[in-house]
XYZ file of C-alpha atoms in Angstrom:
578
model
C 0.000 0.000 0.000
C 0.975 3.783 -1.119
C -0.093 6.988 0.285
C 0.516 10.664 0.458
C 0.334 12.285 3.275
C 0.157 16.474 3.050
C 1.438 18.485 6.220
C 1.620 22.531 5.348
C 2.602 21.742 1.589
C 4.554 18.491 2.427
C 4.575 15.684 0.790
C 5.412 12.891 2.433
C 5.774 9.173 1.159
C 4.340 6.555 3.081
C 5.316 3.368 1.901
C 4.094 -0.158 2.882
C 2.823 -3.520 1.353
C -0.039 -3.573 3.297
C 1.070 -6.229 5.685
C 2.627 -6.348 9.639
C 5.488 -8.941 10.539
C 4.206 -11.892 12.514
C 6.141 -10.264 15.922
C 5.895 -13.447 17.601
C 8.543 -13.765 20.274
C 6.863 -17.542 21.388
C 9.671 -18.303 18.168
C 12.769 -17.390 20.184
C 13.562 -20.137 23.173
C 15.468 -18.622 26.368
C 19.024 -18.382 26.439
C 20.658 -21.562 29.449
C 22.139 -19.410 32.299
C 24.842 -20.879 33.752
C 25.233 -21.605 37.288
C 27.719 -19.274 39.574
C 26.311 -18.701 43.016
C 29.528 -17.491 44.086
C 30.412 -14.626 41.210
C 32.831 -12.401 42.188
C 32.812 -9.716 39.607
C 29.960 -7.937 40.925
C 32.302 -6.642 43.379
C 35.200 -5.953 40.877
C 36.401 -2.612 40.039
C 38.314 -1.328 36.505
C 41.250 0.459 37.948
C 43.420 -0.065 34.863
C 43.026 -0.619 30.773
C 42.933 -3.642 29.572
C 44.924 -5.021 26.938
C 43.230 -3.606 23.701
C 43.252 -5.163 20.287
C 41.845 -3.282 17.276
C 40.247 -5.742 14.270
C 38.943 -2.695 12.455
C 40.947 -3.714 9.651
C 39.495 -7.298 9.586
C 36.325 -7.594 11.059
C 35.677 -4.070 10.508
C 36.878 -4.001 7.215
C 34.382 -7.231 6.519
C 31.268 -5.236 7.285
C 31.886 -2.200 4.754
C 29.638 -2.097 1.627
C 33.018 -1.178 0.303
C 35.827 -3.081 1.701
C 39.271 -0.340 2.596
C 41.876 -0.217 -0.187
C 45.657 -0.841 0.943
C 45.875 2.846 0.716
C 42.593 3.541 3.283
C 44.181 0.701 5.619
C 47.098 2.422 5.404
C 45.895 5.462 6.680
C 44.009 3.813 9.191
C 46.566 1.595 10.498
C 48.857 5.005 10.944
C 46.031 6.327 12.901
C 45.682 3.257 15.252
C 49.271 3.225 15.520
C 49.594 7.102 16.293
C 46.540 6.589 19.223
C 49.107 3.729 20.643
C 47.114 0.540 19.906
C 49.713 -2.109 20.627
C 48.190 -5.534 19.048
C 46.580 -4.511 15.414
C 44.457 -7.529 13.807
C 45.511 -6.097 10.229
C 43.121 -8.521 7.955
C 42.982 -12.354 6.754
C 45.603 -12.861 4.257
C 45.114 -15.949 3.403
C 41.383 -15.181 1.741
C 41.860 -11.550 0.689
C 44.717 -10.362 -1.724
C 44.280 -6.831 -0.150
C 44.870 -8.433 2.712
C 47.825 -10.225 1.653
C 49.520 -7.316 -0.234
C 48.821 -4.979 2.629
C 50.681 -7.266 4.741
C 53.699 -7.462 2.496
C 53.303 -3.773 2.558
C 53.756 -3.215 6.137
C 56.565 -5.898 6.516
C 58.573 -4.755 3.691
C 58.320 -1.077 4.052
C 59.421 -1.740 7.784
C 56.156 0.480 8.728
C 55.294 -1.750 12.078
C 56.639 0.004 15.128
C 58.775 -2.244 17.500
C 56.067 -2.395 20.153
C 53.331 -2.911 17.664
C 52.864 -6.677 17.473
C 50.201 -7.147 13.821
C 48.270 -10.071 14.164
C 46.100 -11.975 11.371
C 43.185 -14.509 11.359
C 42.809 -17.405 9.902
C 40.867 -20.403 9.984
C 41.834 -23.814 11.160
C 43.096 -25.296 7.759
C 46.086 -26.124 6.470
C 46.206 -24.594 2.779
C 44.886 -21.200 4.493
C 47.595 -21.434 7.748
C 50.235 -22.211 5.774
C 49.655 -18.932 3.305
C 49.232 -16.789 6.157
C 52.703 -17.415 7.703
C 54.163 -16.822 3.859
C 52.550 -13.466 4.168
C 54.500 -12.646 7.719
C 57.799 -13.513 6.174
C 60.116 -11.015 7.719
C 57.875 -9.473 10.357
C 59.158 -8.927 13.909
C 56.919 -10.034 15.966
C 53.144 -11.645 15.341
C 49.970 -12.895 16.449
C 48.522 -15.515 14.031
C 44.805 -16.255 15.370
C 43.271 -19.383 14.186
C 39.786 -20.243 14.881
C 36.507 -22.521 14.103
C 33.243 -22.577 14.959
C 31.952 -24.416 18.048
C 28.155 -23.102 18.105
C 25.415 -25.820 18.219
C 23.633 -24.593 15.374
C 26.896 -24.422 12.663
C 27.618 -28.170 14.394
C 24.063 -29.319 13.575
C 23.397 -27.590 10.683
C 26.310 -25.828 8.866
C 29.210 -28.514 9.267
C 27.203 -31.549 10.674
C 29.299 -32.664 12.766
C 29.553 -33.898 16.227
C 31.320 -32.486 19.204
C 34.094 -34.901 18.842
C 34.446 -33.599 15.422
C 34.670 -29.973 16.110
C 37.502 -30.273 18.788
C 39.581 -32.408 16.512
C 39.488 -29.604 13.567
C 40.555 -26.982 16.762
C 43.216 -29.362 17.728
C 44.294 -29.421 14.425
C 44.222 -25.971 13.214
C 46.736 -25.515 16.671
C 49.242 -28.039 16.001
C 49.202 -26.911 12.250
C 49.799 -23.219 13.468
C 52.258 -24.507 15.807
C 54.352 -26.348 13.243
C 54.580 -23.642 10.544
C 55.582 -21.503 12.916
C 58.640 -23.086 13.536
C 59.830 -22.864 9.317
C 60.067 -19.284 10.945
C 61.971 -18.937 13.485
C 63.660 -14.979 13.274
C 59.695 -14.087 14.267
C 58.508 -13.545 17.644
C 55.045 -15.643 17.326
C 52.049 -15.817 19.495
C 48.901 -18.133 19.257
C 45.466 -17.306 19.538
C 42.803 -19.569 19.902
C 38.828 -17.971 19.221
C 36.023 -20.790 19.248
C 34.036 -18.642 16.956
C 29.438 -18.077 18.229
C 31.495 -18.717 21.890
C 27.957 -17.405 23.292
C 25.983 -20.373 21.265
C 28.260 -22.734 22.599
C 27.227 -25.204 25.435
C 29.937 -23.382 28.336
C 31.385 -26.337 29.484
C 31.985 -28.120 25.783
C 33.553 -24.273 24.388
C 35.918 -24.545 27.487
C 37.162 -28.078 26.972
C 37.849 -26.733 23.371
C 39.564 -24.183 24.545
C 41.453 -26.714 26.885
C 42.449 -29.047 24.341
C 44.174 -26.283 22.156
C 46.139 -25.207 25.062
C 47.315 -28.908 25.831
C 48.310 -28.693 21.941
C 50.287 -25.103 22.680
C 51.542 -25.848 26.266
C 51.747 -21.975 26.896
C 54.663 -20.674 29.641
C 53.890 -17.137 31.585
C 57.212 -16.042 30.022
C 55.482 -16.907 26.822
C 51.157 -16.665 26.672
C 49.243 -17.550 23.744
C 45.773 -15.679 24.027
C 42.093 -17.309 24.454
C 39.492 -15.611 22.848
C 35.943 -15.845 23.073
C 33.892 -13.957 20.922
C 30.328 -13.090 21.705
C 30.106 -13.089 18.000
C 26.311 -12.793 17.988
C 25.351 -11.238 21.125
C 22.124 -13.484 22.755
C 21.504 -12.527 26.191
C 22.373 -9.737 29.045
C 26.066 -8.786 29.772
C 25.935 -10.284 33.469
C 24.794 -13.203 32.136
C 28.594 -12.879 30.035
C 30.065 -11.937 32.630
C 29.203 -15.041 34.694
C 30.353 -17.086 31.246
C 34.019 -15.279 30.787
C 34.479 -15.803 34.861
C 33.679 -19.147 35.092
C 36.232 -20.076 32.005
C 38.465 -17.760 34.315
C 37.859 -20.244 36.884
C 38.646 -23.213 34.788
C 41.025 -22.522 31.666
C 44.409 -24.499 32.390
C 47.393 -22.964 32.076
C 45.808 -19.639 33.348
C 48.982 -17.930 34.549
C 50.511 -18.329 30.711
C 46.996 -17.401 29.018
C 45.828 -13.907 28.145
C 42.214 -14.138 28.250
C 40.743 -12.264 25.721
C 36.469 -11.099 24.536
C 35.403 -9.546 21.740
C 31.666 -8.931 22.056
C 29.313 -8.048 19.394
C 26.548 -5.472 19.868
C 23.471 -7.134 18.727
C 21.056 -6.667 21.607
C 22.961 -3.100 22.086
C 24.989 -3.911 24.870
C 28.444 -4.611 23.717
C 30.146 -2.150 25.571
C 28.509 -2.926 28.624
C 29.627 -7.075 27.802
C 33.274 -6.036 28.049
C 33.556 -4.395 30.542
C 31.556 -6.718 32.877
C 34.228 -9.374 31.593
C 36.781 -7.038 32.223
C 35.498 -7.569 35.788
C 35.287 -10.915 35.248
C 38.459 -11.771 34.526
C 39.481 -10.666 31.027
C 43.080 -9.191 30.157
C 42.099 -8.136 26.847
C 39.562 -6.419 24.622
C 38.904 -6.466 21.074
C 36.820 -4.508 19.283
C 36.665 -1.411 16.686
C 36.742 2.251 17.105
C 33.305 3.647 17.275
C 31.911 -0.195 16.643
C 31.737 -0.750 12.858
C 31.525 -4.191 12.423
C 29.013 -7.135 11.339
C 25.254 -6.207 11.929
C 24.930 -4.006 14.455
C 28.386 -3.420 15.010
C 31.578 -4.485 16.939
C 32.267 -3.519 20.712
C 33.134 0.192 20.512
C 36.450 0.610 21.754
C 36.866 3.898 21.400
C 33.817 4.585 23.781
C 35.262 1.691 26.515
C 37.984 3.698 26.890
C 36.361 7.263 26.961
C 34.184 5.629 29.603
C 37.646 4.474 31.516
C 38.903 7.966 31.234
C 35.442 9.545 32.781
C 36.104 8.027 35.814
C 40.268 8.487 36.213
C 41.302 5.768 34.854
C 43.931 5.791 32.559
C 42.930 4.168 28.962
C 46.349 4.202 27.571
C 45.302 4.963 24.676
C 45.519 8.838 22.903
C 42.024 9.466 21.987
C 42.466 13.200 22.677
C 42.083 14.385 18.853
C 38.656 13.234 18.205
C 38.485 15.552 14.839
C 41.179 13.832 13.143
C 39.659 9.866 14.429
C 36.115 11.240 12.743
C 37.975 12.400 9.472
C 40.178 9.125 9.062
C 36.945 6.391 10.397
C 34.908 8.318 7.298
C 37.549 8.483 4.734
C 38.261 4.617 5.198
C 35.028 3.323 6.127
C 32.639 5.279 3.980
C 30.503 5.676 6.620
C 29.200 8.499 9.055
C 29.508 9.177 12.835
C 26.124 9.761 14.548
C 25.605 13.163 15.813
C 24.798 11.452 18.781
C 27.725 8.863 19.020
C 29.315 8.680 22.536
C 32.178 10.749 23.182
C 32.726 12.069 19.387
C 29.222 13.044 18.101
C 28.465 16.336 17.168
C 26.044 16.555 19.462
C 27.397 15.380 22.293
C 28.226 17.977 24.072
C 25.383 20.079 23.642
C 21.842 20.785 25.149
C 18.800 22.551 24.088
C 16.929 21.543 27.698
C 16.355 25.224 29.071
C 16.835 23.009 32.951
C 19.998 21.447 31.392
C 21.346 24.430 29.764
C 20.588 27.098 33.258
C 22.502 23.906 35.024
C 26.020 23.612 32.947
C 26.309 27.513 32.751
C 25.893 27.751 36.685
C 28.034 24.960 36.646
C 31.064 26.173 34.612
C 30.602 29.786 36.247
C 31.173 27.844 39.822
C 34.579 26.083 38.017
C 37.692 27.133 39.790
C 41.560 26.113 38.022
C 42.351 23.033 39.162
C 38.804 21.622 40.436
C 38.361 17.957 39.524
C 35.567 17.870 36.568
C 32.384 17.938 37.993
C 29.826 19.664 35.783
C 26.214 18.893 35.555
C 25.456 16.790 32.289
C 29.054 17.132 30.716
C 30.557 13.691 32.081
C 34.116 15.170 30.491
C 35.605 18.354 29.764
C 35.210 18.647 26.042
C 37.927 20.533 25.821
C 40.062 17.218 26.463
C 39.343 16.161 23.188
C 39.882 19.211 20.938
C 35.898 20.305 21.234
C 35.289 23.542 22.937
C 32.547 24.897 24.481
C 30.652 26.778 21.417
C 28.687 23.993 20.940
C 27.535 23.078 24.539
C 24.649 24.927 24.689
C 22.099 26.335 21.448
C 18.763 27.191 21.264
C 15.647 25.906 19.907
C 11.430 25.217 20.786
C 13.227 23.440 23.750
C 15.345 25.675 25.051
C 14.769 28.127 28.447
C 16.190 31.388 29.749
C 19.585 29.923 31.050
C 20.925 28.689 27.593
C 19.942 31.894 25.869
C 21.751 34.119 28.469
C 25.155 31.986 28.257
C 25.243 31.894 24.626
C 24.552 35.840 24.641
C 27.293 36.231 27.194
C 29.490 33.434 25.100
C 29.251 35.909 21.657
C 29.085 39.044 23.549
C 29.935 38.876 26.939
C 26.471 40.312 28.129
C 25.964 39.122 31.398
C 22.153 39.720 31.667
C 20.556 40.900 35.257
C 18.391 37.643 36.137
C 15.351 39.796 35.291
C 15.959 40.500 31.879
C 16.820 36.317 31.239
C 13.162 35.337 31.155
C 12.321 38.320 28.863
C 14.646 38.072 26.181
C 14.167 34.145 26.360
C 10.761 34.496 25.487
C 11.460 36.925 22.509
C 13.950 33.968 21.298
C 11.677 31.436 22.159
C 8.611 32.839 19.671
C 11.427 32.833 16.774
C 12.346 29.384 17.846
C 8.466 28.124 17.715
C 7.649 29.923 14.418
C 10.725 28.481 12.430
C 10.578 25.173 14.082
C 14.326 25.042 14.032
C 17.490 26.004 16.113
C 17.912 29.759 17.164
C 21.413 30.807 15.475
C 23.642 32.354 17.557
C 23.891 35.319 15.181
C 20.345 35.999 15.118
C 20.135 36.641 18.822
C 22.516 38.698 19.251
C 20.789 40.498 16.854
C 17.709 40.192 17.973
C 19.140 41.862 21.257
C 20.357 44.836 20.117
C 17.602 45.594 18.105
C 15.256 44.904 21.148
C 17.186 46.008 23.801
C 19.721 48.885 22.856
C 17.662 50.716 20.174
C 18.773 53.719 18.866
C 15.855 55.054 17.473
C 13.790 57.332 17.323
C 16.057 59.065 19.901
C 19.976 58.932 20.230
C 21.892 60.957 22.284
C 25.207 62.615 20.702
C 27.732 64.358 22.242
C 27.075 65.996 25.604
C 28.602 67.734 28.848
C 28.264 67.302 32.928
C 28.918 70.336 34.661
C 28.125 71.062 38.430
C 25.342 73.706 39.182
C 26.250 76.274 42.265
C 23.198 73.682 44.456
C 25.686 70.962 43.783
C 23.480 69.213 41.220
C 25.247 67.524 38.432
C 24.092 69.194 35.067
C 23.851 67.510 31.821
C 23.520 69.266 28.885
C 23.211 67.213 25.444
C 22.799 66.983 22.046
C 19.614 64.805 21.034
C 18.667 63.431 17.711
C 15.222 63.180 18.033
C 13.389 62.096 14.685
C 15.377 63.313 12.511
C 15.916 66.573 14.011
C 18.491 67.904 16.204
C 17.968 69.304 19.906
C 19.760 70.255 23.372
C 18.173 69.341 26.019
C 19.573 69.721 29.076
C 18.376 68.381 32.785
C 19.163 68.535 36.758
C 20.058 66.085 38.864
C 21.874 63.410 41.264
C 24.384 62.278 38.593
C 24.675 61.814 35.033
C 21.299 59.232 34.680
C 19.491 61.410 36.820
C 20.156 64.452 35.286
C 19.050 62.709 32.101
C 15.845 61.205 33.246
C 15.359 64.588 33.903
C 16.019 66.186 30.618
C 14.047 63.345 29.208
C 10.556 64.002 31.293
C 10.678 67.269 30.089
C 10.768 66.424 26.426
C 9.071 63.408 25.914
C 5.585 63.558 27.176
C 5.935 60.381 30.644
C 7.620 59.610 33.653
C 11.448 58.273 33.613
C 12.044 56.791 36.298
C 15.256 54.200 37.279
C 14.088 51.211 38.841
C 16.899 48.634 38.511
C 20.705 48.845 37.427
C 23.547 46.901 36.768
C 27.056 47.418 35.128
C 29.646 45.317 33.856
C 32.908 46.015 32.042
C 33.987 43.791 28.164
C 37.270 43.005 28.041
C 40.743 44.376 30.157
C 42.974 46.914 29.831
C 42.965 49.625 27.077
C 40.541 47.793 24.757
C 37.702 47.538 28.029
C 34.352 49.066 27.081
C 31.381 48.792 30.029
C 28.139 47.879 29.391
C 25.119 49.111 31.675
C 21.604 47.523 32.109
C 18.790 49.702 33.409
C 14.953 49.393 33.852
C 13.248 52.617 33.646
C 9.427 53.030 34.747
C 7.338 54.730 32.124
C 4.269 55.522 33.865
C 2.554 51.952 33.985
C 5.207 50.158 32.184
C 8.895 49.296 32.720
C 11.218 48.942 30.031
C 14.809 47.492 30.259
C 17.326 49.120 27.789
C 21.145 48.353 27.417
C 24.080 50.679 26.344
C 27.681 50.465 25.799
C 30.603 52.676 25.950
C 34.303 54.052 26.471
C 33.362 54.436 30.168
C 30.334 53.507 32.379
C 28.694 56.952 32.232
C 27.964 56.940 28.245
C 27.188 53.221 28.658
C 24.192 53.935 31.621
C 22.869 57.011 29.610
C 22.302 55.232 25.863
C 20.260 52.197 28.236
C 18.116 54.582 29.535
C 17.836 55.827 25.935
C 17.415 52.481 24.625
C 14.891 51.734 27.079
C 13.134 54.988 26.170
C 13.157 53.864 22.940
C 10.816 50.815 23.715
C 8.330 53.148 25.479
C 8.039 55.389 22.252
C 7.858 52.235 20.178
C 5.114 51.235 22.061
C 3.431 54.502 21.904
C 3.810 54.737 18.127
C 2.184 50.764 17.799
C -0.600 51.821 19.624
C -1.421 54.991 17.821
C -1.595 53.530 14.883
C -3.802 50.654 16.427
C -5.966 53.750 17.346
């Protein structure tokens, strides 16, 4: 079914074939729990990184509509390199000639740091182990990661065979990485083991797997080999992974010489949250990609893990702090866009249109002293950390109240408003904000202000001069431009704005009276200008003008002009009403 729906002028598609999915979650059996009445990692805290591995240029790679050229994993491999990622999965030689030649690439140019170990996957065959290690000819130092599927349904259905079966191809696929390793012997090497769909696994069958490969391997704590296990779909809740990872903490052997290792998946949305519960757990080692590309819904988001590590004063050990240059490279080599809303690096991020939210942070960064630990209401980090600033914290829309539109006045002008006058320019900002239905540009309210609020027409006072009279009085006496025509008026009284509410009563037909002030200065030393705020009474009305100037005194006289201005605005509206 097809439809058109108008809305002011609109048209909008609506597109359907008439028909619902059958929604039926009776389809979907409940995922076995296992049994740990005696967790520990509840009570675990993350009080340093783990050990992170990036597989953006394999598994992240894989999931592109358009898998990276050598040249894009080039440039991304410099970038993981430059943040000071230490173990780089850099693709799957043995099935990808990209992969391959990229390899050769790295190796030959001598373009792998010392303390960069690369590492490469393949899967438990011989043909496909045995190219891999001719594609590391020369390298330093390696990781070659072998895996196979243990899930039920790839036993059952995709390979069809039985348990038995499945640990004798992972037994295999280690003694064959084992053995070509040693036709290689300037190379540092290091094993990894992954029983790929770990989370569809029976528990106690993956870790006997896992088991047999290390009998194979007979790791040494002077030398570990590295047990992965990948929630590669994610199927249930991350405590429920967190019980899994601790209980193969309990029971892997060789644990002193094994560097246990997740790399979680984020199809139910919680891959972040997955890892670090197994950090708790009992897991030395993360992989995952930055900001979570990957297969389906994405990879764990290492980039976030960490950011979340650093919110709390931990040390990620990884340089995340140029968050521009991350964006530019993960869309060059990925094709693909960062939400606005993406943890940490979205454009968004760091801003808020919530009037409550936006009246909190300013209080909150006004009450900031040097050297105060971060602690700022909705603005986990200080953006500034990672090359944002604070332009972008706050803007204005339909949503937004008095306290955002007085701190991004005071950002672009430095106009500190008198609480007063916050509500009342808000809700001149807020009827532009409702009519457009968009955001309120910062431009257009300052605009808006000094139109409203420091008007200079139809009167402007020029030039004038204060003089003493013999009562003591200060005397103004001052050139006025007063539509279109030229006057001097001049008027008594205690000080310069008295004496020229005084002149002004006399001229323009109501009461001037001062019922509020406040002053300010812009800027230090010889370029400081001041900036006064007054509220006159008119009669029945108040008015609040705003003036500038070399020195206080011109500033307080053009906002009682400005606010004089309003009044004969007013006057002139309802005349013509009349």
């Amino acid at each position: 079914m097809s439809g058109i729906e108008q809305n002011d002028g609109i048209r909008t598609e609506i597109i359907g074939d008439g028909s619902a999915g059958t929604f039926d979650y009776r389809k979907y059996p409940a995922y076995p729990k296992p049994k740990l009445s005696d967790r520990t990692w509840p009570d675990q805290e993350i009080t340093r990184a783990p050990v992170w591995a990036s597989v953006d240029l394999r598994d992240g790679n894989q999931a592109l509509i358009e898998p990276m050229t050598v040249q894009q994993k080039m440039v991304f491999f410099e970038l993981l390199v430059d943040i000071g990622f230490k173990e780089i999965e850099i693709g799957f030689p043995a099935a990808s000639q990209i992969d391959y030649d990229f390899t050769r690439r790295l190796i030959e140019e001598d373009l792998i740091p010392q303390d960069v170990t690369v590492q490469v996957l393949v899967q438990a065959r011989e043909e496909l182990i045995e190219r891999t290690y001719e594609s590391l000819q020369g390298v330093h130092r390696a990781i070659v990661h072998v895996y196979n599927s243990t899930s039920t349904v790839q036993r059952r259905d995709v390979f069809r065979m039985d348990q038995a079966g499945i640990r004798d191809l992972a037994v295999q696929g280690a003694t064959w990485v084992q053995e070509y390793a040693k036709r290689y012997p300037d190379t540092d090497w290091r094993f990894q083991y992954s029983p790929e769909s770990f989370t569809g696994t029976e528990l106690d069958y993956a870790i006997d797997v896992c088991n047999a490969v290390l009998e194979v391997w007979q790791p040494r704590p002077e030398n570990p080999v590295i047990i992965n296990l990948p929630a590669t779909v994610e199927m249930t809740t991350p405590n429920v992974f967190a019980d899994q990872i601790e209980i193969v903490h309990r029971q892997l052997h060789h644990r002193d010489a094994v560097v246990l290792s997740v790399h979680t998946h984020n199809d139910r949305g919680t891959g972040i949250a997955a890892s670090e519960l197994a950090v708790m757990a009992g897991a030395d080692r993360v992989e995952g990609t930055l900001l979570g590309n990957g297969e389906r819904t994405g990879n764990m988001d290492i980039l976030t893990m960490a950011m979340n590590l650093y919110s709390r004063g931990v040390d990620p050990e990884l340089d995340l702090a140029d968050m521009a240059r991350i964006q530019k490279v993960y869309e060059y080599c990925n094709q693909l866009p960062v939400h606005p809303r993406h943890p940490y690096i979205g454009e968004l991020v760091y801003t808020s249109f919530s009037g409550s939210h936006q009246d909190a942070i300013r209080k909150c960064m006004s009450a900031r002293k040097p050297g105060d630990l971060w602690d700022v209401a909705y603005i986990p980090i200080d953006p500034t950390d990672l090359g944002r600033n604070y332009e972008a914290v706050i803007r204005v829309n339909s949503q937004s109240g008095k306290g955002g539109v007085a701190w991004l006045l005071e950002r672009e002008t430095g106009y500190n408003l008198p609480r007063e006058l916050q509500p009342l320019f808000s809700q001149h900002v807020q009827k532009e904000a409702e009519r457009t239905a968009k955001e309120v540009r910062a431009d257009w309210i300052v605009t808006a202000f000094e139109q409203e609020y420091m008007a200079r027409t139809p009167l402007r006072l020029g030039d004038y001069r204060l003089s003493s009279t013999e009562a003591g009085d200060d005397q103004l006496s001052a050139d006025v431009h007063m539509d279109g025509q030229q006057q001097r008026w001049v008027g008594k009284g205690d000080g310069p704005v008295d004496a020229w509410t005084s002149a002004l009563a006399q001229h323009v037909g109501f009461v001037v009276e001062v019922d509020d002030y406040a002053e300010h200065t812009l800027g230090t030393g010889s370029d400081a200008r001041a900036v006064a705020y007054v509220k006159l009474k008119t009669g029945e009305r108040t008015w609040w003008g705003v003036g500038t100037g070399g020195d206080i005194a011109r500033a307080a006289l053009d906002a009682v002009s400005a606010a004089v201005n309003r009044e004969l605005a007013a006057r002139a509206a309802e005349a013509q009403v009349a």
